[in-house]
GROMACS .gro file of C-alpha atoms in nm:
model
  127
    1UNK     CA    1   0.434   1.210  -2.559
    2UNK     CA    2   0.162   1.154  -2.334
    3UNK     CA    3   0.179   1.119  -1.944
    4UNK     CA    4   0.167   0.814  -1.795
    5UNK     CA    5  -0.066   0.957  -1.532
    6UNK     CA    6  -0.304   1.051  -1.816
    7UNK     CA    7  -0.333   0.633  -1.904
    8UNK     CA    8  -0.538   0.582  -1.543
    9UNK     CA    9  -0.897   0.521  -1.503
   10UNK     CA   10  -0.904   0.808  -1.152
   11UNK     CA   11  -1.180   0.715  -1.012
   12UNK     CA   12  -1.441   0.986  -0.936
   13UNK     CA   13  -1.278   1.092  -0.662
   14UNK     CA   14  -0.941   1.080  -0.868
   15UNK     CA   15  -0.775   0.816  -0.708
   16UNK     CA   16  -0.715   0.421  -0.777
   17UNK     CA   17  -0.633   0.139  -0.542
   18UNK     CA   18  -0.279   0.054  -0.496
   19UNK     CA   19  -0.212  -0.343  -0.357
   20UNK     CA   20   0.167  -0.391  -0.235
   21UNK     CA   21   0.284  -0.691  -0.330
   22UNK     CA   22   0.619  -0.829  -0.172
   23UNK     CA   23   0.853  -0.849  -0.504
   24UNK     CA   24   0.996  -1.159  -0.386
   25UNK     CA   25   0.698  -1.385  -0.227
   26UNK     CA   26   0.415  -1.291  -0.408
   27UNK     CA   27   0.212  -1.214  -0.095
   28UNK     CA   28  -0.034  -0.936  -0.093
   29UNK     CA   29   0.073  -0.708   0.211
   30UNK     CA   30  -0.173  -0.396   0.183
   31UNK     CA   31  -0.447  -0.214  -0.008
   32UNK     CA   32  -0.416   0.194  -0.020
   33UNK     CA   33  -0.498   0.503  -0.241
   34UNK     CA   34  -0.321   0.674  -0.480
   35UNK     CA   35  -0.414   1.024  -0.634
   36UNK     CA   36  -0.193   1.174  -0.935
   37UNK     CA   37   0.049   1.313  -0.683
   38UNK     CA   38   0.121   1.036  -0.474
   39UNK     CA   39   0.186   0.805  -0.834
   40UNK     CA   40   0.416   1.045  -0.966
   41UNK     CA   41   0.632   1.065  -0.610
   42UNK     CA   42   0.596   0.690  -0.610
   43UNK     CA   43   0.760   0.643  -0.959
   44UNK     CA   44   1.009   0.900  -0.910
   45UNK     CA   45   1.148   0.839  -0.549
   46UNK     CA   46   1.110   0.455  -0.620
   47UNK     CA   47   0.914   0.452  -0.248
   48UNK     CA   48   0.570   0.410  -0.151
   49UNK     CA   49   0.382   0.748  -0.102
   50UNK     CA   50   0.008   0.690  -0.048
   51UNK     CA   51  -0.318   0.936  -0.031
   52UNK     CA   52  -0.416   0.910   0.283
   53UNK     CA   53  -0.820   0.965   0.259
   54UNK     CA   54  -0.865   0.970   0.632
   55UNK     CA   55  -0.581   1.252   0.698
   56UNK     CA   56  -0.647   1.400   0.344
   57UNK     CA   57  -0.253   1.429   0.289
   58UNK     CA   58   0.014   1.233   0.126
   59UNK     CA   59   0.121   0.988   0.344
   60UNK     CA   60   0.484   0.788   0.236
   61UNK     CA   61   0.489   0.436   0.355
   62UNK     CA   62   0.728   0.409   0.653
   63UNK     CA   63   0.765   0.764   0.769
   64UNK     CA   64   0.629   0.707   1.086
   65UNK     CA   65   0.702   0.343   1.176
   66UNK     CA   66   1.037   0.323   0.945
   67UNK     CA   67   0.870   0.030   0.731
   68UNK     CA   68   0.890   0.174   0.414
   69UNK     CA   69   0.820  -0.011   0.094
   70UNK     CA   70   1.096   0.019  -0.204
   71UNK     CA   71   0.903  -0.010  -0.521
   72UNK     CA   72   1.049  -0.268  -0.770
   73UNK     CA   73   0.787  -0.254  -1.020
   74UNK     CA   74   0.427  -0.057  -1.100
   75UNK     CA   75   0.201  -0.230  -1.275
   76UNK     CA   76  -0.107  -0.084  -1.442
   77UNK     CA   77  -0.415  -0.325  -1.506
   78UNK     CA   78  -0.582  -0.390  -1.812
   79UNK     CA   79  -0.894  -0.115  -1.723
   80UNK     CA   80  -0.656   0.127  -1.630
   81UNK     CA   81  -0.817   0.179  -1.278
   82UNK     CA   82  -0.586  -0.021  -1.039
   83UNK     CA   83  -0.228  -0.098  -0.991
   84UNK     CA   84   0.033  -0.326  -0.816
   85UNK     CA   85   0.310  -0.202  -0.684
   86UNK     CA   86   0.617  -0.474  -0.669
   87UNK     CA   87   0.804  -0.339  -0.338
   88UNK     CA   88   1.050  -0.469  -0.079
   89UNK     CA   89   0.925  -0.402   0.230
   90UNK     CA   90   1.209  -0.284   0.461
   91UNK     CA   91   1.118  -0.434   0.861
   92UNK     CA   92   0.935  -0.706   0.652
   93UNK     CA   93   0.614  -0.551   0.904
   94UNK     CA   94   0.357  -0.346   0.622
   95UNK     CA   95   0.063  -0.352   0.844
   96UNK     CA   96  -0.015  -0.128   1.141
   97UNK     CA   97  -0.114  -0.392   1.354
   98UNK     CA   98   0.262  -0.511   1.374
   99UNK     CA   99   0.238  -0.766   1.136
  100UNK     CA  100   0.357  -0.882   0.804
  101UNK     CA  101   0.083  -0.826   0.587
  102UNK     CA  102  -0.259  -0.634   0.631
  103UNK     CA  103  -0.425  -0.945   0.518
  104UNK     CA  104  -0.385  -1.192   0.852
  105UNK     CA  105  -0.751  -1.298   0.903
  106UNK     CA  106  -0.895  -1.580   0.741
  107UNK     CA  107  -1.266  -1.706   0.732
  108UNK     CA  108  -1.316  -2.048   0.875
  109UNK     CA  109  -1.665  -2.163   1.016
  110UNK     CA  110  -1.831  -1.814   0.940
  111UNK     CA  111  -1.549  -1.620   1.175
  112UNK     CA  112  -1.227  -1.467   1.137
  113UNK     CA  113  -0.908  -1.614   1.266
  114UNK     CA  114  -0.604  -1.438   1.311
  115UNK     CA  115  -0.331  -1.655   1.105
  116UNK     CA  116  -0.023  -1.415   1.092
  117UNK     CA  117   0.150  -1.329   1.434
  118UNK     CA  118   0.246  -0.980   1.555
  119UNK     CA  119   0.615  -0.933   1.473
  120UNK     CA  120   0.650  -0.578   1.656
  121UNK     CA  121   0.407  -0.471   1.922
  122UNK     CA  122   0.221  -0.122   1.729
  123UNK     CA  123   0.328   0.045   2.099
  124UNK     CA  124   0.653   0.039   1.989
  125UNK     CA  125   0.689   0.076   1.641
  126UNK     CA  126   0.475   0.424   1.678
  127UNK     CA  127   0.583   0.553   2.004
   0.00000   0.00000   0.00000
């Protein structure tokens, strides 16, 4: 039996992009890494756990701010190089910034708008 690690595209760096998608609305709330560690956790804990490239360490979703992501689903594209994780996001806040999703600005007119309020000031979710 082969290892479902074995079936990704790593890229040379041997990770892949991980989007979190909320399970229930669709919406994209963040982008991240994963390497072969951080997948396996992921499926086995049924929890987020990132590579953090700027820390160089694991990194599980939540363990600082307490917004962790449940994983519903994991879902591998057809190249092999990216996947989707299905989550509920517990504190419905994924993005550092205090907000729902990562993705809040929006081009209009050649500038970015902020769209998506802050739900928690970042002061105090990582105080």
């Amino acid at each position: 039996m082969t290892d479902f690690l074995d079936d990704i595209s790593w890229n040379e760096d041997g990770l892949l992009p991980a989007v979190a998608q909320d399970a229930n609305s669709g919406r994209i709330l963040m982008v991240a890494w994963m390497n072969r560690e951080a997948l396996s956790l992921t499926a086995q804990e049924q929890r987020a756990v990132y590579w953090s490239r700027s820390r160089r360490k694991l990194w599980r979703k939540g363990e600082e701010s307490g917004h962790v992501q449940t994983v519903k689903e994991i879902r591998l594209d057809c190249d092999g190089d990216v996947i989707v994780l299905q989550v509920e996001q517990l504190g419905g806040i994924a993005c550092h910034t205090g907000r729902e999703s990562c993705f809040y600005r929006v081009l209009k007119d050649g500038q970015w708008h902020s769209v998506d309020p802050v739900l928690k000031d970042p002061g105090e979710i990582y105080s």
